[in-house]
Coordinates of C-alpha atoms in Angstrom, one line a residue:
Chain A
M186 CA 2.4 12.5 -26.1
A187 CA 2.6 9.4 -28.3
V188 CA -0.9 8.1 -28.0
D189 CA -3.9 8.9 -30.0
T190 CA -6.2 10.7 -27.6
G191 CA -9.3 9.5 -29.4
L192 CA -8.3 5.9 -28.9
F193 CA -7.5 6.4 -25.2
V194 CA -10.8 8.3 -24.6
A195 CA -12.7 5.4 -26.3
V196 CA -11.0 2.7 -24.3
T197 CA -11.3 4.8 -21.1
L198 CA -15.0 5.2 -21.6
V199 CA -15.5 1.5 -22.0
Y200 CA -13.4 0.9 -18.9
L201 CA -15.4 3.5 -16.9
A202 CA -18.7 2.0 -18.1
V203 CA -17.6 -1.5 -16.9
T204 CA -16.4 0.0 -13.6
I205 CA -19.7 1.8 -13.1
A206 CA -21.6 -1.4 -14.0
L207 CA -19.6 -3.3 -11.3
G208 CA -20.3 -0.4 -8.9
Y209 CA -24.0 -0.8 -9.7
L210 CA -23.7 -4.5 -9.1
G211 CA -22.2 -3.8 -5.7
Y212 CA -25.0 -1.4 -5.0
R213 CA -27.6 -4.0 -5.9
Q214 CA -26.0 -6.6 -3.7
T215 CA -25.7 -4.3 -0.7
K216 CA -28.6 -5.1 1.5
G217 CA -27.3 -4.2 4.9
D218 CA -24.4 -2.9 7.0
D219 CA -22.3 -6.1 6.7
D220 CA -22.5 -5.9 3.0
Y221 CA -21.5 -2.2 2.9
M222 CA -18.7 -2.6 5.5
V223 CA -17.2 -6.1 4.9
A224 CA -18.8 -7.2 1.6
G225 CA -21.1 -9.7 3.4
R226 CA -18.1 -11.8 4.5
K227 CA -18.4 -14.0 1.4
V228 CA -15.9 -12.7 -1.1
N229 CA -14.3 -15.1 -3.7
P230 CA -10.6 -15.7 -2.9
V231 CA -9.5 -14.6 -6.4
V232 CA -11.4 -11.3 -6.0
L233 CA -9.9 -10.9 -2.5
A234 CA -6.3 -11.5 -3.8
L235 CA -6.8 -9.1 -6.7
S236 CA -8.5 -6.5 -4.6
Y237 CA -5.9 -6.7 -1.8
G238 CA -3.1 -6.5 -4.4
A239 CA -4.7 -3.7 -6.4
T240 CA -5.3 -1.7 -3.2
F241 CA -1.8 -2.4 -2.0
I242 CA -0.3 -1.3 -5.4
S243 CA -1.2 2.2 -6.3
T244 CA 0.3 4.7 -8.7
S245 CA 2.7 5.2 -5.9
A246 CA 4.2 1.8 -6.4
I247 CA 4.3 2.0 -10.2
V248 CA 4.9 5.7 -11.0
G249 CA 6.3 7.0 -7.7
F250 CA 8.5 4.1 -6.6
G251 CA 9.3 3.2 -10.2
G252 CA 10.7 6.7 -10.5
V253 CA 12.7 6.2 -7.3
A254 CA 14.1 3.0 -8.9
A255 CA 15.0 5.1 -12.0
Q256 CA 16.9 7.4 -9.6
L257 CA 18.4 5.0 -7.1
G258 CA 18.6 1.7 -9.0
M259 CA 17.7 -1.9 -8.6
G260 CA 18.2 -2.0 -4.8
M261 CA 14.5 -1.3 -4.7
I262 CA 14.0 -5.0 -5.4
W263 CA 14.4 -5.5 -1.7
L264 CA 11.1 -3.8 -1.2
T265 CA 9.5 -6.4 -3.5
V266 CA 11.1 -9.1 -1.3
L267 CA 9.3 -7.6 1.7
N268 CA 6.1 -6.9 -0.3
I269 CA 5.7 -10.6 -1.1
G270 CA 7.3 -12.1 2.0
L271 CA 5.6 -9.9 4.6
G272 CA 2.9 -8.1 2.6
I273 CA 1.4 -11.3 1.2
F274 CA 2.7 -14.5 2.9
I275 CA 3.0 -13.3 6.5
A276 CA 0.0 -10.9 6.1
F277 CA -2.4 -13.6 4.9
V278 CA -1.1 -16.7 6.7
I279 CA -0.1 -15.2 10.1
F280 CA -2.3 -12.2 10.5
G281 CA -5.1 -12.8 8.0
K282 CA -6.4 -16.0 9.4
R283 CA -6.6 -14.8 13.0
T284 CA -8.1 -11.5 11.9
R285 CA -10.8 -13.2 9.8
S286 CA -11.6 -15.6 12.6
I287 CA -11.7 -13.0 15.4
G288 CA -13.4 -10.4 13.2
S289 CA -16.2 -12.8 12.4
K290 CA -16.6 -13.9 16.0
L291 CA -16.7 -10.4 17.3
H292 CA -18.7 -9.0 14.3
A293 CA -16.0 -6.4 13.7
V294 CA -16.6 -4.5 10.5
T295 CA -13.6 -2.0 10.3
F296 CA -10.0 -2.0 11.6
P297 CA -10.8 0.4 14.5
D298 CA -13.9 -1.6 15.3
L299 CA -11.7 -4.8 15.5
M300 CA -9.3 -3.0 17.8
G301 CA -12.1 -1.7 20.0
K302 CA -13.8 -5.1 20.3
C303 CA -10.6 -7.1 20.8
Y304 CA -9.7 -4.8 23.7
Q305 CA -13.3 -4.0 24.7
S306 CA -12.2 -0.4 24.6
S307 CA -13.8 2.6 23.0
F308 CA -10.5 4.4 23.4
M309 CA -8.8 2.0 21.1
R310 CA -11.6 2.4 18.5
Y311 CA -11.6 6.2 18.7
A312 CA -7.8 6.4 18.7
A313 CA -7.4 4.1 15.7
G314 CA -10.2 5.9 13.9
I315 CA -8.7 9.3 14.6
V316 CA -5.3 8.3 13.4
I317 CA -6.9 7.1 10.1
V318 CA -9.0 10.2 9.7
I319 CA -6.1 12.5 10.2
A320 CA -3.3 10.6 8.4
M321 CA -5.1 8.8 5.6
P322 CA -6.1 11.9 3.7
L323 CA -2.4 12.7 3.2
Y324 CA -1.9 9.3 1.5
T325 CA -5.1 9.7 -0.4
A326 CA -4.0 13.1 -1.6
A327 CA -0.8 11.5 -2.9
I328 CA -2.8 8.9 -4.8
L329 CA -5.0 11.7 -6.2
I330 CA -2.0 13.6 -7.3
G331 CA -0.5 10.6 -9.0
G332 CA -3.7 9.8 -10.9
A333 CA -4.4 13.4 -11.9
Q334 CA -0.8 13.9 -13.1
F335 CA -1.0 11.0 -15.4
I336 CA -4.5 11.9 -16.7
T337 CA -3.2 15.4 -17.3
S338 CA -0.1 14.3 -19.2
T339 CA -2.0 11.8 -21.2
L340 CA -5.2 13.7 -22.2
Q341 CA -3.7 17.1 -21.9
I342 CA -6.6 18.4 -19.9
P343 CA -6.2 20.9 -17.0
Y344 CA -4.8 19.3 -13.8
T345 CA -7.8 20.7 -11.8
T346 CA -10.3 19.1 -14.1
A347 CA -8.4 15.7 -14.0
L348 CA -8.2 15.7 -10.3
I349 CA -11.8 16.5 -9.6
A350 CA -13.2 14.1 -12.3
F351 CA -11.0 11.3 -11.0
A352 CA -12.2 11.9 -7.4
A353 CA -15.8 12.2 -8.5
V354 CA -16.0 8.9 -10.4
V355 CA -14.4 6.9 -7.6
T356 CA -16.5 8.6 -4.9
L357 CA -19.7 7.7 -6.9
Y358 CA -19.2 4.0 -6.7
V359 CA -17.7 3.9 -3.2
V360 CA -20.6 5.8 -1.7
L361 CA -23.3 3.9 -3.5
G362 CA -21.9 0.4 -3.6
G363 CA -19.7 0.1 -0.4
L364 CA -17.1 -2.6 -0.1
I365 CA -18.7 -5.0 -2.6
A366 CA -18.4 -2.4 -5.3
V367 CA -14.9 -1.5 -4.2
M368 CA -13.7 -5.1 -4.3
Y369 CA -15.4 -6.0 -7.6
T370 CA -13.9 -2.9 -9.3
D371 CA -10.6 -3.6 -7.6
A372 CA -10.6 -7.1 -9.2
L373 CA -11.2 -5.7 -12.6
Q374 CA -8.5 -3.1 -12.1
G375 CA -6.1 -5.7 -10.7
G376 CA -6.6 -7.8 -13.9
I377 CA -5.9 -4.8 -16.1
M378 CA -2.8 -4.0 -14.0
L379 CA -1.5 -7.6 -14.4
V380 CA -1.8 -7.4 -18.2
G381 CA -0.3 -4.0 -18.4
M382 CA 2.7 -4.7 -16.2
T383 CA 3.4 -8.0 -17.9
V384 CA 3.5 -6.4 -21.3
L385 CA 5.6 -3.5 -19.9
L386 CA 8.3 -5.9 -18.7
A387 CA 8.3 -7.9 -21.9
L388 CA 8.5 -4.9 -24.2
T389 CA 11.1 -3.2 -22.1
Y390 CA 13.5 -6.2 -22.4
V391 CA 12.7 -6.5 -26.1
Q392 CA 13.4 -2.8 -26.5
L393 CA 16.8 -3.1 -24.7
G394 CA 18.0 -6.3 -26.4
G395 CA 17.1 -8.9 -23.9
I396 CA 17.5 -9.5 -20.1
I397 CA 21.2 -10.0 -19.9
E398 CA 22.1 -7.2 -22.3
A399 CA 19.8 -4.8 -20.6
H400 CA 21.2 -5.5 -17.2
T401 CA 24.8 -5.5 -18.4
A402 CA 24.2 -2.1 -20.1
L403 CA 22.7 -0.7 -16.9
A404 CA 25.7 -2.0 -14.8
A405 CA 28.1 -0.4 -17.2
M406 CA 26.5 3.1 -16.6
S407 CA 27.8 3.5 -13.1
D408 CA 30.2 6.2 -14.2
L409 CA 27.2 8.3 -15.1
V410 CA 25.9 8.6 -11.6
P411 CA 25.5 12.3 -10.9
G412 CA 28.1 13.8 -8.5
T413 CA 25.5 14.7 -5.8
L414 CA 24.1 11.1 -5.7
A415 CA 27.7 9.6 -5.8
A416 CA 28.6 11.8 -2.8
G417 CA 25.5 10.4 -1.0
G418 CA 26.7 6.9 -1.5
M419 CA 25.2 5.8 -4.8
T420 CA 27.4 3.4 -6.7
G421 CA 25.3 2.6 -9.8
W422 CA 21.9 1.5 -10.9
A423 CA 22.6 -2.2 -10.8
S424 CA 24.3 -2.2 -7.4
M425 CA 23.5 -1.3 -3.8
P426 CA 24.5 2.1 -2.4
A427 CA 27.6 2.2 -0.1
F428 CA 26.6 0.6 3.2
G429 CA 25.6 3.2 5.8
S430 CA 25.6 6.1 3.4
P431 CA 22.7 8.6 3.4
I432 CA 21.3 7.0 0.2
W433 CA 21.7 3.5 1.7
L434 CA 19.8 4.7 4.8
T435 CA 17.0 6.2 2.8
L436 CA 16.7 3.2 0.5
V437 CA 16.8 0.6 3.3
T438 CA 15.1 2.3 6.2
T439 CA 12.5 4.5 4.5
L440 CA 11.7 2.7 1.3
V441 CA 12.4 -1.0 2.0
L442 CA 11.6 -1.2 5.7
G443 CA 9.2 1.7 6.0
V444 CA 6.9 0.5 3.2
G445 CA 7.7 -3.2 3.5
I446 CA 6.7 -3.5 7.2
G447 CA 4.1 -0.7 7.1
V448 CA 1.8 -2.7 4.8
L449 CA 1.1 -5.2 7.6
A450 CA -1.0 -2.8 9.6
Q451 CA -2.8 -0.8 7.0
P452 CA -6.5 -0.5 7.9
Q453 CA -7.8 -0.7 4.4
L454 CA -5.9 -4.0 3.8
V455 CA -6.7 -5.5 7.2
V456 CA -10.4 -5.1 6.7
R457 CA -10.1 -7.3 3.6
F458 CA -9.3 -10.4 5.7
M459 CA -12.7 -10.0 7.2
T460 CA -14.5 -10.2 3.9
V461 CA -14.0 -14.0 3.3
K462 CA -15.9 -16.8 4.9
D463 CA -13.1 -19.1 5.9
S464 CA -9.3 -19.7 6.0
R465 CA -9.5 -21.7 2.8
S466 CA -10.2 -18.5 0.9
L467 CA -7.1 -16.9 2.4
N468 CA -5.0 -20.0 1.5
R469 CA -6.2 -19.7 -2.1
A470 CA -5.7 -16.0 -2.2
V471 CA -2.0 -16.4 -1.3
L472 CA -1.5 -18.3 -4.5
V473 CA -2.8 -15.4 -6.5
G474 CA -1.4 -12.6 -4.4
G475 CA 2.3 -13.6 -4.5
P476 CA 2.7 -13.6 -8.3
F477 CA 0.5 -10.5 -8.6
I478 CA 2.7 -8.5 -6.3
L479 CA 5.9 -9.8 -8.1
M480 CA 4.5 -8.6 -11.4
M481 CA 3.6 -5.2 -9.9
T482 CA 6.5 -3.9 -7.8
G483 CA 9.1 -6.3 -9.2
V484 CA 8.3 -5.1 -12.7
A485 CA 8.0 -1.4 -11.7
F486 CA 11.4 -1.4 -10.0
T487 CA 13.2 -3.3 -12.7
V488 CA 11.8 -1.2 -15.5
G489 CA 12.3 1.9 -13.5
A490 CA 16.0 1.3 -13.2
L491 CA 16.3 0.2 -16.8
T492 CA 14.8 3.5 -18.1
N493 CA 18.3 4.8 -17.6
V494 CA 19.5 2.5 -20.4
Y495 CA 16.7 3.6 -22.7
F496 CA 17.1 7.3 -22.1
Y497 CA 20.9 7.0 -22.4
R498 CA 20.7 5.1 -25.7
T499 CA 18.0 7.4 -27.2
G500 CA 19.0 10.8 -25.9
G501 CA 22.4 10.4 -24.2
E502 CA 21.0 11.3 -20.8
I503 CA 20.1 9.4 -17.6
A504 CA 16.5 9.0 -16.5
L505 CA 16.8 11.7 -13.9
A506 CA 17.7 14.2 -16.7
A507 CA 14.7 13.0 -18.7
A508 CA 12.3 13.8 -15.9
T509 CA 10.0 16.7 -16.5
D510 CA 11.0 19.6 -14.3
G511 CA 13.2 17.2 -12.3
N512 CA 10.1 15.4 -11.0
I513 CA 11.0 11.7 -10.7
D514 CA 7.3 10.8 -10.7
T515 CA 7.3 11.7 -14.4
I516 CA 10.0 9.2 -15.4
I517 CA 7.9 6.1 -15.9
P518 CA 5.1 8.0 -17.8
N519 CA 7.7 9.7 -20.0
F520 CA 9.4 6.4 -20.7
I521 CA 6.1 4.7 -21.6
N522 CA 5.0 7.6 -23.8
A523 CA 8.4 7.7 -25.6
S524 CA 9.1 4.1 -26.0
M525 CA 6.0 2.0 -26.4
P526 CA 3.6 1.5 -29.4
D527 CA 0.3 3.4 -29.2
L528 CA -1.9 0.5 -28.3
F529 CA 0.4 -0.5 -25.4
V530 CA 0.5 3.1 -24.2
V531 CA -3.2 3.0 -23.9
I532 CA -3.0 -0.3 -21.9
F533 CA -0.4 1.3 -19.6
M534 CA -2.5 4.4 -19.1
L535 CA -5.4 2.2 -18.2
T536 CA -3.1 0.2 -15.9
L537 CA -2.1 3.4 -14.0
L538 CA -5.6 4.7 -14.0
A539 CA -6.8 1.3 -12.6
A540 CA -4.0 1.3 -10.0
A541 CA -4.9 4.8 -8.8
M542 CA -8.7 4.1 -8.7
S543 CA -8.4 0.8 -6.8
T544 CA -6.3 2.3 -4.1
L545 CA -8.3 5.5 -3.9
S546 CA -11.6 3.6 -3.6
S547 CA -10.3 1.5 -0.8
L548 CA -8.9 4.5 1.1
L549 CA -12.1 6.3 0.7
H550 CA -14.1 3.4 2.0
A551 CA -11.7 3.1 5.0
M552 CA -11.8 6.8 5.8
G553 CA -15.6 7.0 5.4
T554 CA -16.2 4.0 7.7
S555 CA -13.7 5.2 10.2
L556 CA -15.2 8.7 10.4
G557 CA -18.9 7.7 10.0
F558 CA -18.9 4.5 11.9
D559 CA -16.0 4.5 14.4
V560 CA -15.4 8.1 15.3
L561 CA -18.9 9.6 15.1
R562 CA -20.8 6.6 16.6
R563 CA -22.1 7.2 20.0
T564 CA -20.6 5.1 22.7
G565 CA -22.8 2.0 23.3
S566 CA -24.4 2.3 19.9
Q567 CA -23.8 -0.9 17.9
G568 CA -25.7 0.0 14.7
A569 CA -24.2 1.5 11.6
S570 CA -25.8 4.2 9.7
M571 CA -25.2 3.9 6.0
K572 CA -26.2 7.5 5.3
R573 CA -23.8 8.8 8.0
I574 CA -21.0 6.7 6.5
Q575 CA -21.8 7.8 3.0
A576 CA -21.8 11.5 4.1
A577 CA -18.5 10.9 6.0
T578 CA -17.0 9.4 2.8
V579 CA -17.9 12.5 0.9
V580 CA -16.4 14.8 3.6
M581 CA -13.1 12.8 3.5
I582 CA -12.8 13.0 -0.2
V583 CA -13.3 16.7 -0.1
V584 CA -10.6 17.0 2.5
S585 CA -8.3 14.8 0.4
V586 CA -8.9 16.8 -2.8
V587 CA -8.1 20.1 -0.9
L588 CA -4.9 18.5 0.4
A589 CA -4.0 17.3 -3.1
F590 CA -4.1 20.9 -4.3
V591 CA -1.7 22.2 -1.6
M592 CA 0.7 19.3 -1.4
P593 CA 3.9 19.4 -3.7
G594 CA 3.8 17.4 -6.9
S595 CA 6.8 15.2 -6.2
I596 CA 5.3 13.7 -3.0
I597 CA 3.8 10.4 -4.1
A598 CA 6.5 8.0 -2.9
R599 CA 7.3 9.9 0.3
A600 CA 3.7 10.3 1.4
T601 CA 3.1 6.6 0.8
A602 CA 6.2 5.7 2.9
M603 CA 5.1 8.2 5.6
F604 CA 1.6 6.7 5.9
M605 CA 2.8 3.2 6.0
G606 CA 5.5 4.1 8.6
L607 CA 2.9 5.7 10.8
C608 CA 0.5 2.7 10.5
A609 CA 3.2 0.3 11.5
S610 CA 4.4 2.4 14.4
A611 CA 1.0 3.1 15.8
F612 CA -0.9 -0.1 15.0
L613 CA 1.3 -3.1 14.3
P614 CA 2.3 -4.2 17.8
A615 CA -1.2 -3.6 19.3
Y616 CA -2.8 -5.3 16.3
A617 CA -0.6 -8.4 16.5
H618 CA -1.2 -8.5 20.3
A619 CA -5.0 -8.2 19.7
V620 CA -5.2 -11.1 17.3
Y621 CA -2.6 -13.4 18.8
S622 CA -3.0 -13.0 22.6
S623 CA -5.7 -14.9 24.2
R624 CA -5.8 -12.2 27.0
P625 CA -4.8 -8.9 25.3
S626 CA -3.8 -6.1 27.6
L627 CA -5.6 -2.8 27.1
L628 CA -2.9 -0.9 29.0
A629 CA -0.2 -2.4 26.8
A630 CA -2.1 -1.5 23.6
K631 CA -2.8 2.0 24.7
L632 CA 0.9 2.6 25.6
S633 CA 2.0 1.0 22.3
L634 CA -0.4 3.0 20.1
V635 CA 0.4 6.3 21.9
A636 CA 4.2 5.7 22.1
G637 CA 4.4 4.5 18.4
A638 CA 2.4 7.4 17.0
A639 CA 4.1 10.0 19.2
A640 CA 7.6 8.7 18.5
W641 CA 6.8 8.6 14.8
F642 CA 5.6 12.2 14.8
V643 CA 8.5 13.6 16.9
W644 CA 11.1 11.9 14.6
T645 CA 9.3 13.0 11.5
A646 CA 8.9 16.6 12.7
F647 CA 12.2 17.1 14.3
V648 CA 14.8 14.6 13.1
H649 CA 14.2 13.0 9.7
V650 CA 15.4 16.0 7.8
K651 CA 13.5 15.3 4.5
E652 CA 10.2 15.8 6.4
S653 CA 11.3 18.0 9.2
A654 CA 12.8 20.6 6.9
A655 CA 9.5 20.7 4.9
L656 CA 7.3 20.8 7.9
G657 CA 9.2 23.7 9.5
L658 CA 8.4 22.9 13.1
S659 CA 12.0 22.2 14.0
N660 CA 13.1 25.4 12.4
L661 CA 10.4 27.3 14.2
L662 CA 11.2 26.0 17.7
F663 CA 14.9 25.3 17.5
G664 CA 16.2 27.3 14.5
V665 CA 17.5 24.2 12.7
P666 CA 15.9 22.0 10.0
A667 CA 16.7 18.9 12.1
V668 CA 17.8 18.6 15.7
L669 CA 20.1 15.7 15.2
S670 CA 22.9 15.4 12.7
A671 CA 23.8 12.7 10.2
P672 CA 23.4 9.7 10.2
W673 CA 20.4 10.1 12.4
Q674 CA 18.6 12.6 10.2
D675 CA 18.6 10.0 7.4
V676 CA 17.1 7.3 9.5
D677 CA 13.4 6.7 8.9
P678 CA 10.9 7.4 11.8
L679 CA 9.7 3.8 11.5
V680 CA 13.1 2.4 12.5
I681 CA 12.9 4.3 15.8
A682 CA 9.1 4.4 16.4
L683 CA 8.3 0.7 15.8
P684 CA 10.8 -0.7 18.3
L685 CA 9.6 1.9 20.9
S686 CA 6.0 0.9 20.2
M687 CA 6.9 -2.8 20.7
G688 CA 8.8 -1.9 23.9
A689 CA 5.9 0.0 25.2
L690 CA 3.7 -3.0 24.5
L691 CA 6.0 -5.3 26.5
V692 CA 6.2 -2.8 29.4
G693 CA 2.4 -2.5 29.4
C694 CA 2.0 -6.3 29.4
A695 CA 4.4 -6.6 32.4
L696 CA 2.6 -3.8 34.3
D697 CA -0.9 -4.9 33.6
R698 CA -2.2 -7.6 35.8
H699 CA -5.8 -7.0 34.8
R700 CA -6.1 -8.0 31.2
V701 CA -9.4 -7.9 29.5
H702 CA -10.8 -10.9 27.7
A703 CA -11.4 -10.0 24.1
D704 CA -13.9 -12.7 23.8
Q705 CA -16.3 -14.4 26.1
D706 CA -15.7 -17.7 24.3
E707 CA -12.0 -17.9 25.1
P708 CA -11.4 -21.6 24.4
A709 CA -13.0 -21.3 21.0
R710 CA -10.9 -18.3 20.1
A711 CA -7.7 -19.9 21.2
A712 CA -8.4 -22.9 19.0
Chain B
M184 CA 23.9 -13.4 -12.6
F185 CA 21.7 -12.3 -15.5
G186 CA 24.1 -9.5 -16.1
I187 CA 23.9 -8.2 -12.6
T188 CA 27.3 -8.5 -10.8
D189 CA 26.4 -7.1 -7.3
P190 CA 25.3 -10.1 -5.1
A191 CA 23.2 -7.7 -3.0
I192 CA 21.0 -7.1 -6.0
W193 CA 20.7 -10.6 -7.5
V194 CA 20.2 -12.2 -4.1
G195 CA 17.2 -9.7 -3.8
Y196 CA 15.8 -11.0 -7.1
L197 CA 16.3 -14.6 -6.1
L198 CA 14.5 -14.0 -2.8
A199 CA 11.6 -12.2 -4.6
L200 CA 11.2 -15.1 -6.9
G201 CA 11.6 -17.6 -4.0
F202 CA 8.9 -16.0 -2.0
T203 CA 6.6 -16.0 -5.0
L204 CA 7.2 -19.7 -5.4
A205 CA 6.5 -20.2 -1.7
C206 CA 3.1 -18.4 -2.2
L207 CA 2.3 -20.7 -5.1
V208 CA 3.3 -23.9 -3.3
Y209 CA 1.5 -22.9 -0.1
G210 CA -1.7 -22.0 -2.0
L211 CA -1.6 -25.3 -3.8
L212 CA -0.9 -27.5 -0.8
N213 CA -3.6 -25.8 1.3
W214 CA -6.1 -25.4 -1.5
N215 CA -8.8 -27.2 0.3
K216 CA -7.8 -26.7 3.9
G217 CA -9.3 -24.3 6.3
T218 CA -13.0 -24.6 5.8
E219 CA -15.2 -23.6 8.7
E220 CA -15.9 -27.2 9.5
E221 CA -12.2 -28.1 9.2
P222 CA -9.8 -25.8 11.1
D223 CA -6.4 -25.8 9.3
G224 CA -4.5 -25.5 12.5
S225 CA -2.8 -22.2 11.8

């Protein structure tokens, strides 16, 4: 480890003190349920943009997906294209404004609550809540693993201690301060991330002799692609894999499409649209959000690929060979520790800590409100119970911590892609229908949600070999790791499940002649 | 372009920068649009 531990501990303590102070501010400003659940619907647009971005970008994006870029190359930049185009522009302009307006009118305070009220259906609320309560802990566990791995490698403290301390600090301010605390701390963390990633990009190019020289050197390394990756279709780190090859399918369908589209229907992001008072705030947030995401994933993927040049020049090996125990999640931390001055190592550590904390706090809040407010609420009851939600938040973090201990270490990017794929498959068509149709069909939404979630699960458990082999269900029932052969076993579940979910929605709309009105005040909503 | 020879990569970079620019322009053009009293039509 390059950095002085004392310096990092001192900086971290200052950072934690500010974080706790912002959490306390959130606690003081939380007077009622609306404050706890949707931050009082009066959040500043810059805070919204930074909070959305910092939630969106976790250690998964920087460490996990940066590691994937180190392995597979610059083709990951296409995920940045979707992150900005879909994840910011379309999300805010097309979905955000309608979600804010309808959420405010229906007094919705969570994503499942929004779905339930748009469709006037407790089924939709329960179903969305249950999908979140079951699936989100997997993603949360991946975030915990990423954060704890980095704290462990930096401070050289036991992994168990790092994981539990990390979870405890975040739980403290989420439980006490609700969404106001989460968004204030997110904004601080987003600011730190922006500084850290900007410096990382600049220092990497300086280290490698400039932009063009670095890229040229990377392109010239194509002969060094390991045989196993070359056999899978990889052509180099500055070029796309061979079209249709297994690696191309993984890159395009799982990483680019799976994560790029999946972000549109993530409950912890959707709820942020309901925290601002008007569309003007969303317009302003777009201006901050686009550049922020470019500086996050664009930098992580570019630097990730360029670590190959650094490791080859300094040690004669590619980045994959420099990974600790072959774990690609360690490539970015190893690169930073090996190549950067002490002071900047501290900034990057703080960046990664901030990235992990901002995503973790938002997931905790979404899981806690889903369990405590949406799933455990009695039918017909409108009131929220803050104590029940706080207790549910603690339950969900305990479940996530337990999962983090049993899940494999090299899971960060894959768990992120799986969660986003499931969200898009289960929720996206029904969510779009809810906010854009003046007469949303409950039957269509039910069919879409069930078909999307079921198709995603079946393809994950029985066809997509990277998950089905690990889950073991296919082997147990059929004696093979995947029931279909290549190329199908390399196609991401989202690519199959999302079109099926959309098809089910269209079929449901055609069948349903008795659509519900999501709002009594129809003309106002359509305006 | 910028030392990258595969168009499938540098087009990706151009698009990422282009979408970022679009976000900036959109935010500036609509900076004061969309208050509760003044629907922005979207």
